[in-house]
Amino acid sequence: MAVISAERLSSTVGAEVIGVDVDRLLHDETLPAWTLEVLEAHGALVFRGLHVDDATQVAFSKRLGRVEVFGRGENPEIFRVTLDPTKNPVAEYLKGTFDWHIDGCTDDVPIMATILSARAVAASGGETEFASTYGAFDALSEQEQERCLSLRVVHSLEAAQRLRNNNPSPEELTLWRGRPSKEHPLVWTHASGRRSLVLGATTSHIVGMDVDEGRAVLDDLLARATTPGRVYQHHWDVGDMVIWDNRGVLHRASPYDAGSARDMHRTTLHGDEVIQ
Ligand code: OGA
Ligand code: MN
């Protein structure tokens, strides 16, 4: 059998997995442990042209960890990432995917990893971009690292939604504020000993710092983390599958038209580490 390998897609984040087919996704005994290891090393893994169906995607996801359940029906683990409200009733919120973010930053334990498979792609836009938050911490000067280690940040759904809709109705505000905000350290010291920055659209303010001053610090760190030379941009073809390590990357979708047929089927792996 062909050897499975991971080939870097950029100098800081992303690798393409070569040598895996649907049979191996489902049955290769060494694949799950290998996948989790290279995922942690590269941040995002691209499997081109797999054309998985929902049952296969869910089965593979379950081989990697605990899979979250969203809905009902035959494959309740599948969440559809689409701006079409007839396919996803919360499509409006998904415009938030256009800003750099880490999934689940307002939860106690953010998710471990996300798997998307492309069922339909946008005619223009709709690439998914990744940037390493480990790399972002490592690239800071020692002095900046020390400073960041002393800071804590409040994350909220409101902060993220305001980037797309800064003039919310009272109903929208009530809805957003219904989701409790969450305070995290700016630097996540992982069980592995590696450190990453916890940044992105959900950042509201730095605890104990003037709001504008804190905003300037967060915006500067995010801009440096996501500077084009540190980003891998995935151009989707129907049938591609991508996994990202939500503990160590920021991600976003390039804007695409709300009327676009773009349809990603997503499975979500439950978090295994609190941010500390
Ligand atoms: C997500 C997400 C990006 C995309 O599913 O969490 O941010 O490109 N998706 O659809
Ligand atoms: Mn996301």
PDB file of C-alpha atoms and ligand atoms in Angstrom, residues 96-97 99 101-104 111 114 244 246 251-252 266, ligand 2:
ATOM      1  CA  GLY A  96     -19.152  35.989  10.970  1.00  0.00           C
ATOM      2  CA  THR A  97     -16.956  33.383   9.270  1.00  0.00           C
ATOM      3  CA  ASP A  99     -13.527  37.530   9.983  1.00  0.00           C
ATOM      4  CA  HIS A 101     -11.614  33.691  14.406  1.00  0.00           C
ATOM      5  CA  ILE A 102     -11.141  30.650  16.583  1.00  0.00           C
ATOM      6  CA  ASP A 103     -14.293  28.529  16.899  1.00  0.00           C
ATOM      7  CA  GLY A 104     -15.977  28.340  20.310  1.00  0.00           C
ATOM      8  CA  ILE A 111     -13.629  22.714  20.091  1.00  0.00           C
ATOM      9  CA  THR A 114     -13.264  21.107  12.616  1.00  0.00           C
ATOM     10  CA  TRP A 244      -8.039  22.303  11.123  1.00  0.00           C
ATOM     11  CA  ASN A 246      -8.842  24.863  16.315  1.00  0.00           C
ATOM     12  CA  HIS A 251      -9.347  30.748  10.214  1.00  0.00           C
ATOM     13  CA  ARG A 252     -11.775  32.687   8.036  1.00  0.00           C
ATOM     14  CA  ARG A 266     -19.020  20.250   8.725  1.00  0.00           C
TER      15      ARG A 266
HETATM   16 MN    MN B   2     -15.224  29.003  12.139  1.00  0.00          MN
END
